[in-house]
CSV table of C-alpha atoms and ligand atoms in Angstrom, one decimal:
chain,number,residue,atom,x,y,z
A,1,UNK,CA,-35.2,6.5,11.7
A,2,UNK,CA,-37.2,5.9,14.9
A,3,UNK,CA,-39.7,8.2,16.4
A,4,UNK,CA,-37.3,8.8,19.3
A,5,UNK,CA,-34.7,10.7,17.4
A,6,UNK,CA,-34.2,14.2,18.9
A,7,UNK,CA,-35.7,16.8,16.5
A,8,UNK,CA,-32.4,18.5,16.5
A,9,UNK,CA,-30.9,15.8,14.3
A,10,UNK,CA,-33.8,15.3,11.9
A,11,UNK,CA,-32.1,17.1,9.0
A,12,UNK,CA,-28.5,16.2,9.9
A,13,UNK,CA,-26.7,14.7,6.9
A,14,UNK,CA,-24.1,12.3,8.1
A,15,UNK,CA,-20.6,11.9,6.6
A,16,UNK,CA,-20.3,9.1,4.0
A,17,UNK,CA,-17.0,7.3,4.3
A,18,UNK,CA,-15.3,5.8,1.3
A,19,UNK,CA,-16.3,2.3,0.3
A,20,UNK,CA,-14.7,-0.6,2.3
A,21,UNK,CA,-15.9,-3.4,-0.1
A,22,UNK,CA,-16.1,-7.0,0.9
A,23,UNK,CA,-17.4,-8.4,-2.4
A,24,UNK,CA,-14.1,-8.9,-4.1
A,25,UNK,CA,-10.4,-8.0,-3.9
A,26,UNK,CA,-9.7,-4.5,-5.3
A,27,UNK,CA,-6.6,-2.5,-5.9
A,28,UNK,CA,-7.9,-0.2,-3.2
A,29,UNK,CA,-7.0,3.4,-4.0
A,30,UNK,CA,-10.0,5.1,-2.5
A,31,UNK,CA,-9.5,6.0,1.2
A,32,UNK,CA,-5.9,7.2,1.4
A,33,UNK,CA,-4.6,4.4,3.5
A,34,UNK,CA,-0.9,3.5,3.4
A,35,UNK,CA,0.0,0.6,1.1
A,36,UNK,CA,2.7,-0.4,3.6
A,37,UNK,CA,2.1,-2.4,6.8
A,38,UNK,CA,3.0,-1.0,10.3
A,39,UNK,CA,6.6,-1.4,11.3
A,40,UNK,CA,7.9,-4.7,12.7
A,41,UNK,CA,8.1,-3.0,16.1
A,42,UNK,CA,4.4,-2.4,16.1
A,43,UNK,CA,3.6,-5.9,14.9
A,44,UNK,CA,5.8,-7.4,17.7
A,45,UNK,CA,4.4,-5.2,20.4
A,46,UNK,CA,0.8,-6.3,19.7
A,47,UNK,CA,1.3,-9.8,21.2
A,48,UNK,CA,-0.4,-12.3,23.5
A,49,UNK,CA,0.7,-10.4,26.6
A,50,UNK,CA,-0.7,-7.1,25.4
A,51,UNK,CA,-4.0,-8.8,24.5
A,52,UNK,CA,-4.2,-10.4,27.9
A,53,UNK,CA,-4.0,-6.9,29.4
A,54,UNK,CA,-7.2,-5.9,27.6
A,55,UNK,CA,-9.0,-7.0,30.8
A,56,UNK,CA,-7.9,-3.7,32.3
A,57,UNK,CA,-8.9,-0.2,31.2
A,58,UNK,CA,-6.3,1.8,29.4
A,59,UNK,CA,-4.5,4.9,30.9
A,60,UNK,CA,-7.1,7.7,30.5
A,61,UNK,CA,-4.2,10.2,30.6
A,62,UNK,CA,-2.4,8.5,27.7
A,63,UNK,CA,0.8,9.6,29.4
A,64,UNK,CA,3.3,7.4,27.6
A,65,UNK,CA,1.9,8.1,24.1
A,66,UNK,CA,1.6,11.8,24.7
A,67,UNK,CA,5.2,12.0,26.0
A,68,UNK,CA,6.5,10.1,23.0
A,69,UNK,CA,4.7,12.4,20.6
A,70,UNK,CA,5.8,15.5,22.5
A,71,UNK,CA,9.4,14.3,22.4
A,72,UNK,CA,9.2,13.8,18.6
A,73,UNK,CA,8.2,17.4,18.1
A,74,UNK,CA,10.1,19.1,20.9
A,75,UNK,CA,7.1,20.0,23.1
A,76,UNK,CA,5.8,18.9,26.5
A,77,UNK,CA,3.1,16.4,27.2
A,78,UNK,CA,0.8,19.2,28.1
A,79,UNK,CA,0.9,20.4,24.5
A,80,UNK,CA,-0.3,17.1,23.2
A,81,UNK,CA,-3.8,15.7,23.0
A,82,UNK,CA,-4.5,12.2,21.6
A,83,UNK,CA,-7.8,10.7,20.5
A,84,UNK,CA,-9.6,7.9,18.6
A,85,UNK,CA,-8.6,9.1,15.1
A,86,UNK,CA,-8.2,12.7,14.1
A,87,UNK,CA,-11.9,12.6,13.4
A,88,UNK,CA,-12.4,12.4,17.1
A,89,UNK,CA,-10.2,15.5,17.6
A,90,UNK,CA,-12.1,17.5,14.9
A,91,UNK,CA,-15.3,16.4,16.7
A,92,UNK,CA,-14.0,17.6,20.1
A,93,UNK,CA,-12.7,20.8,18.5
A,94,UNK,CA,-16.0,21.8,17.0
A,95,UNK,CA,-17.7,20.9,20.3
A,96,UNK,CA,-15.2,22.9,22.4
A,97,UNK,CA,-14.5,25.9,20.3
A,98,UNK,CA,-17.2,26.5,17.7
A,99,UNK,CA,-20.7,28.0,18.1
A,100,UNK,CA,-22.4,31.3,17.3
A,101,UNK,CA,-21.1,34.9,17.1
A,102,UNK,CA,-17.4,35.1,18.1
A,103,UNK,CA,-17.2,31.3,18.0
A,104,UNK,CA,-18.5,31.0,14.4
A,105,UNK,CA,-16.2,29.2,11.9
A,106,UNK,CA,-15.1,29.2,8.3
A,107,UNK,CA,-13.6,26.5,6.2
A,108,UNK,CA,-13.0,26.0,2.5
A,109,UNK,CA,-16.0,25.0,0.4
A,110,UNK,CA,-14.1,22.1,-1.1
A,111,UNK,CA,-12.3,20.3,1.7
A,112,UNK,CA,-12.7,17.4,4.1
A,113,UNK,CA,-16.4,16.8,4.1
A,114,UNK,CA,-16.6,16.1,7.8
A,115,UNK,CA,-16.1,19.8,8.8
A,116,UNK,CA,-19.6,20.7,7.6
A,117,UNK,CA,-21.0,17.6,9.3
A,118,UNK,CA,-19.6,18.6,12.7
A,119,UNK,CA,-20.7,22.2,12.1
A,120,UNK,CA,-24.3,21.0,11.4
A,121,UNK,CA,-24.1,18.5,14.3
A,122,UNK,CA,-23.4,21.2,16.8
A,123,UNK,CA,-25.5,23.9,15.3
A,124,UNK,CA,-22.4,26.0,14.6
A,125,UNK,CA,-22.7,29.2,12.6
A,126,UNK,CA,-20.4,28.5,9.7
A,127,UNK,CA,-19.4,29.9,6.3
A,128,UNK,CA,-17.8,27.8,3.4
A,129,UNK,CA,-15.3,29.9,1.5
A,130,UNK,CA,-14.9,29.0,-2.2
A,131,UNK,CA,-11.5,27.9,-3.5
A,132,UNK,CA,-9.7,30.0,-6.1
A,133,UNK,CA,-10.1,29.2,-9.7
A,134,UNK,CA,-7.1,26.8,-9.7
A,135,UNK,CA,-8.6,24.9,-6.7
A,136,UNK,CA,-6.1,26.4,-4.2
A,137,UNK,CA,-7.0,27.9,-0.9
A,138,UNK,CA,-6.6,31.7,-1.3
A,139,UNK,CA,-5.0,32.9,2.0
A,140,UNK,CA,-6.3,36.4,1.5
A,141,UNK,CA,-9.8,35.1,2.1
A,142,UNK,CA,-8.7,34.2,5.7
A,143,UNK,CA,-6.4,37.0,6.7
A,144,UNK,CA,-8.0,39.0,9.6
A,145,UNK,CA,-11.4,37.3,9.1
A,146,UNK,CA,-12.1,37.4,12.8
A,147,UNK,CA,-13.7,33.9,12.9
A,148,UNK,CA,-12.5,30.5,13.8
A,149,UNK,CA,-10.8,28.9,10.9
A,150,UNK,CA,-10.4,25.2,9.9
A,151,UNK,CA,-8.1,24.4,7.0
A,152,UNK,CA,-6.7,21.1,5.9
A,153,UNK,CA,-3.1,21.7,4.8
A,154,UNK,CA,-2.5,20.0,2.4
A,155,UNK,CA,-6.1,20.3,1.5
A,156,UNK,CA,-8.2,17.3,0.6
A,157,UNK,CA,-9.3,16.2,-2.0
A,158,UNK,CA,-7.2,18.6,-4.0
A,159,UNK,CA,-3.8,17.7,-2.5
A,160,UNK,CA,-2.7,21.3,-2.8
A,161,UNK,CA,-0.8,22.9,0.1
A,162,UNK,CA,0.0,26.3,1.5
A,163,UNK,CA,3.5,27.0,2.7
A,164,UNK,CA,4.2,27.5,6.4
A,165,UNK,CA,4.8,31.3,6.1
A,166,UNK,CA,1.3,31.7,4.5
A,167,UNK,CA,-0.4,29.7,7.2
A,168,UNK,CA,1.5,31.8,9.8
A,169,UNK,CA,0.1,35.0,8.3
A,170,UNK,CA,-3.4,33.6,8.7
A,171,UNK,CA,-2.8,32.6,12.3
A,172,UNK,CA,-1.1,35.9,13.2
A,173,UNK,CA,-3.8,37.9,11.7
A,174,UNK,CA,-6.6,36.2,13.7
A,175,UNK,CA,-5.1,36.3,17.2
A,176,UNK,CA,-8.5,36.1,18.9
A,177,UNK,CA,-9.8,33.2,17.0
A,178,UNK,CA,-8.7,29.5,16.8
A,179,UNK,CA,-7.0,28.4,13.7
A,180,UNK,CA,-7.1,24.6,13.4
A,181,UNK,CA,-4.8,23.2,10.8
A,182,UNK,CA,-5.6,19.6,9.8
A,183,UNK,CA,-2.3,18.1,8.8
A,184,UNK,CA,-3.5,14.6,8.1
A,185,UNK,CA,-1.3,14.4,4.9
A,186,UNK,CA,1.6,16.7,5.8
A,187,UNK,CA,4.2,14.0,6.0
A,188,UNK,CA,4.0,13.3,2.3
A,189,UNK,CA,5.7,16.6,1.3
A,190,UNK,CA,4.2,19.7,2.7
A,191,UNK,CA,5.5,22.1,5.4
A,192,UNK,CA,4.1,21.5,8.9
A,193,UNK,CA,3.0,24.3,11.3
A,194,UNK,CA,3.8,22.3,14.4
A,195,UNK,CA,6.9,24.4,15.0
A,196,UNK,CA,4.6,27.5,15.3
A,197,UNK,CA,2.6,26.2,18.2
A,198,UNK,CA,5.1,27.6,20.7
A,199,UNK,CA,4.6,31.1,19.2
A,200,UNK,CA,0.8,31.2,18.8
A,201,UNK,CA,-1.7,30.2,21.5
A,202,UNK,CA,-4.5,30.2,18.9
A,203,UNK,CA,-3.0,27.5,16.7
A,204,UNK,CA,-4.1,23.9,16.9
A,205,UNK,CA,-2.4,21.4,14.6
A,206,UNK,CA,-4.2,18.1,14.1
A,207,UNK,CA,-2.4,15.0,12.9
A,208,UNK,CA,-3.2,11.3,12.4
A,209,UNK,CA,-1.5,7.9,12.5
A,210,UNK,CA,-3.9,6.8,9.8
A,211,UNK,CA,-1.9,7.8,6.7
A,212,UNK,CA,1.9,8.2,7.1
A,213,UNK,CA,2.0,5.8,10.1
A,214,UNK,CA,0.0,2.9,8.4
A,215,UNK,CA,-2.4,2.7,11.4
A,216,UNK,CA,-5.8,3.6,9.9
A,217,UNK,CA,-7.3,0.5,11.6
A,218,UNK,CA,-6.0,1.5,15.0
A,219,UNK,CA,-7.9,4.8,15.0
A,220,UNK,CA,-5.3,7.2,16.5
A,221,UNK,CA,-4.9,10.9,16.1
A,222,UNK,CA,-3.2,13.7,17.9
A,223,UNK,CA,-3.2,17.4,18.2
A,224,UNK,CA,-0.5,19.8,19.2
A,225,UNK,CA,-1.3,23.2,20.7
A,226,UNK,CA,-1.0,25.6,23.6
A,227,UNK,CA,-1.5,24.2,27.1
A,228,UNK,CA,-4.9,25.9,27.3
A,229,UNK,CA,-6.2,24.5,24.1
A,230,UNK,CA,-5.1,21.0,25.1
A,231,UNK,CA,-6.7,21.4,28.5
A,232,UNK,CA,-10.0,22.4,26.8
A,233,UNK,CA,-9.9,19.3,24.6
A,234,UNK,CA,-9.3,17.1,27.6
A,235,UNK,CA,-12.3,18.7,29.3
A,236,UNK,CA,-14.4,17.5,26.4
A,237,UNK,CA,-12.8,14.1,26.4
A,238,UNK,CA,-13.3,13.6,30.1
A,239,UNK,CA,-16.9,14.7,29.7
A,240,UNK,CA,-17.7,12.2,27.0
A,241,UNK,CA,-15.4,9.1,26.9
A,242,UNK,CA,-12.3,9.2,29.2
A,243,UNK,CA,-10.9,5.9,27.8
A,244,UNK,CA,-11.2,6.9,24.2
A,245,UNK,CA,-8.0,5.1,23.1
A,246,UNK,CA,-7.8,1.4,23.6
A,247,UNK,CA,-4.8,-0.3,25.0
A,248,UNK,CA,-3.6,-1.9,21.7
A,249,UNK,CA,-3.8,1.3,19.8
A,250,UNK,CA,-1.9,3.1,22.5
A,251,UNK,CA,0.9,0.5,22.3
A,252,UNK,CA,0.9,0.7,18.5
A,253,UNK,CA,1.2,4.4,18.6
A,254,UNK,CA,4.1,4.4,21.0
A,255,UNK,CA,6.0,1.8,19.0
A,256,UNK,CA,5.3,3.7,15.7
A,257,UNK,CA,6.9,6.8,17.1
A,258,UNK,CA,10.0,4.8,18.1
A,259,UNK,CA,10.1,3.5,14.5
A,260,UNK,CA,9.6,7.0,13.0
A,261,UNK,CA,12.4,6.5,10.4
A,262,UNK,CA,10.6,3.5,8.8
A,263,UNK,CA,7.4,5.6,8.3
A,264,UNK,CA,9.2,8.7,7.0
A,265,UNK,CA,11.0,6.6,4.5
A,266,UNK,CA,7.7,5.1,3.4
A,267,UNK,CA,6.4,8.6,2.8
A,268,UNK,CA,9.4,9.3,0.6
A,269,UNK,CA,8.7,6.2,-1.4
A,270,UNK,CA,5.0,7.2,-1.8
A,271,UNK,CA,6.0,10.7,-2.9
A,272,UNK,CA,8.3,9.2,-5.5
A,273,UNK,CA,5.5,7.0,-6.8
A,274,UNK,CA,3.2,10.0,-6.8
A,275,UNK,CA,5.5,12.0,-9.0
A,276,UNK,CA,5.8,9.1,-11.5
A,277,UNK,CA,2.1,8.5,-11.7
A,278,UNK,CA,1.4,12.3,-12.0
A,279,UNK,CA,3.8,12.5,-14.9
A,280,UNK,CA,2.4,9.4,-16.6
A,281,UNK,CA,-1.2,10.7,-16.3
A,282,UNK,CA,-0.2,14.1,-17.6
A,283,UNK,CA,1.5,12.4,-20.6
A,284,UNK,CA,-1.8,10.9,-21.6
A,285,UNK,CA,-3.7,14.2,-21.3
A,286,UNK,CA,-4.9,14.3,-17.7
A,287,UNK,CA,-4.9,17.4,-15.6
A,288,UNK,CA,-3.4,16.4,-12.3
A,289,UNK,CA,-3.2,19.0,-9.4
A,290,UNK,CA,0.2,19.4,-7.8
A,291,UNK,CA,-0.3,17.1,-4.8
A,292,UNK,CA,1.8,17.2,-1.6
A,293,UNK,CA,-0.2,14.2,-0.2
A,294,UNK,CA,-0.5,10.4,-0.7
A,295,UNK,CA,-3.2,10.9,-3.3
A,296,UNK,CA,-3.7,12.8,-6.5
A,297,UNK,CA,-6.7,14.6,-7.9
A,298,UNK,CA,-7.0,14.2,-11.6
A,299,UNK,CA,-9.4,14.7,-14.5
A,300,UNK,CA,-9.3,13.9,-18.2
A,301,UNK,CA,-11.2,15.9,-20.9
A,302,UNK,CA,-12.0,12.5,-22.5
A,303,UNK,CA,-14.3,11.1,-19.9
A,304,UNK,CA,-16.4,12.2,-17.0
A,305,UNK,CA,-15.2,11.5,-13.5
A,306,UNK,CA,-18.0,9.2,-12.5
A,307,UNK,CA,-17.7,7.1,-15.7
A,308,UNK,CA,-14.0,6.7,-15.2
A,309,UNK,CA,-14.5,5.7,-11.6
A,310,UNK,CA,-17.1,3.1,-12.7
A,311,UNK,CA,-14.9,1.7,-15.5
A,312,UNK,CA,-12.0,1.4,-13.1
A,313,UNK,CA,-14.2,-0.4,-10.5
A,314,UNK,CA,-15.2,-2.9,-13.2
A,315,UNK,CA,-11.5,-3.6,-13.7
A,316,UNK,CA,-10.9,-4.1,-9.9
A,317,UNK,CA,-9.5,-0.7,-9.2
A,318,UNK,CA,-11.2,1.4,-6.6
A,319,UNK,CA,-10.8,5.2,-6.6
A,320,UNK,CA,-12.9,8.0,-5.0
A,321,UNK,CA,-15.3,10.1,-6.9
A,322,UNK,CA,-17.2,13.1,-5.4
A,323,UNK,CA,-20.5,14.1,-6.9
A,324,UNK,CA,-20.2,17.7,-6.0
A,325,UNK,CA,-20.7,19.8,-9.2
A,326,UNK,CA,-17.4,21.8,-9.2
A,327,UNK,CA,-15.2,18.7,-8.9
A,328,UNK,CA,-17.3,16.0,-10.5
A,329,UNK,CA,-14.9,15.6,-13.4
A,330,UNK,CA,-12.1,14.6,-11.0
A,331,UNK,CA,-11.2,11.4,-9.2
A,332,UNK,CA,-9.1,11.2,-6.1
A,333,UNK,CA,-6.6,8.4,-6.4
A,334,UNK,CA,-4.6,7.1,-3.4
A,335,UNK,CA,-1.0,6.4,-4.1
A,336,UNK,CA,-0.4,2.7,-3.5
A,337,UNK,CA,2.7,0.6,-4.2
A,338,UNK,CA,4.4,0.9,-7.6
A,339,UNK,CA,2.8,-2.4,-8.6
A,340,UNK,CA,-0.6,-1.3,-7.6
A,341,UNK,CA,-0.2,2.0,-9.5
A,342,UNK,CA,1.0,0.0,-12.6
A,343,UNK,CA,-2.3,-1.9,-12.5
A,344,UNK,CA,-4.2,1.4,-12.2
A,345,UNK,CA,-2.3,3.0,-15.1
A,346,UNK,CA,-2.8,0.0,-17.3
A,347,UNK,CA,-6.5,0.1,-16.6
A,348,UNK,CA,-6.8,3.8,-17.3
A,349,UNK,CA,-5.0,3.4,-20.6
A,350,UNK,CA,-7.2,0.5,-21.6
A,351,UNK,CA,-10.3,2.4,-20.7
A,352,UNK,CA,-9.2,5.5,-22.7
A,353,UNK,CA,-7.8,3.4,-25.6
A,354,UNK,CA,-4.2,4.6,-25.2
B,1,LIG,N1,-8.6,15.0,8.0
B,1,LIG,C1,-8.5,14.7,6.7
B,1,LIG,C2,-8.2,15.9,5.8
B,1,LIG,C3,-8.8,13.5,6.2
B,1,LIG,O1,-8.8,13.2,4.9
B,1,LIG,C4,-9.1,12.4,7.1
B,1,LIG,C5,-9.3,11.0,6.6
B,1,LIG,N2,-10.5,10.7,6.1
B,1,LIG,C6,-9.1,12.7,8.5
B,1,LIG,C7,-8.9,14.0,8.9
B,1,LIG,C8,-9.5,11.7,9.5
B,1,LIG,O2,-8.6,10.7,9.7
B,1,LIG,P1,-8.5,9.7,10.9
B,1,LIG,O3,-9.8,9.9,11.7
B,1,LIG,O4,-8.4,8.4,10.3
B,1,LIG,O5,-7.3,10.2,11.7
């Protein structure tokens, strides 16, 4: 830290991303990336011609990409916001909509760790709501709460999801507050709330190309919401970084939408592998939460979460462990290819002597 840092940030605890190791080749099951490459359409579109055009700024309005996304979900371009990863959208949303008093915000105590970081960054008045005993989000805690709400659905790192009707009850019961539903993992088997956006002007659905669309490295996220909410997000974007999506990512996103079938099929493959791995782990005594995502959250009574994480790492398999007391027995395991998961399962069995 230098002596120049604004006092406001002295106690800020930044988000710690999952490891991106360079020391050796791991079976990498720690940051919920897709095991499948982008579609051939995307690979072809990023070519010498598109690289040459990097000399020019990208379209600050992101018109083509917004139109393509809008078309996929049956909305207009004015209902779509795009940004540099969904993290960027969460950042803008906390900046735009959250603060003190009527702008205060609640989110689950165990959820995506970045919500708290943004809340701290912007000095937002926030409350973390504990999960139920079974690690689910209890909707009753949010009904008519009269504060802004941020929920990941499915939630991370638990992988558990609320159904659409339940989220709708939360949205409908808080008409004067924003409900941001982070659907980063929805394509892997949960019910999306995008269809509710036309009905509720207080609902913002945030999505990403990083998981189901195999584009984590492109940094591309989008949000769907009422025209007013999208205009507010654009106000923040044009007040910070108008060219927040680079040309190549914009091209990749457009082509990915055109190849939607390829990606949705990959999601089905991942969901099938998830079911198999869940079953195999349960057969050897693991508790595995009922995931609707591209990862599972699992613990064994035979070994602590951190130790299992370390033993797996020694064997070249990287998973994610969170030190937080209430979930320290668990590991979050990204679903890779069937071959990768076989390596993972073999390593687990070896470690536990099964
Ligand atoms: N929301 C959730 C729940 C996540 O797990 C992640 C990935 N770390 C993100 C948002 C951010 O994803 P990205 O910025 O890659 O779109």
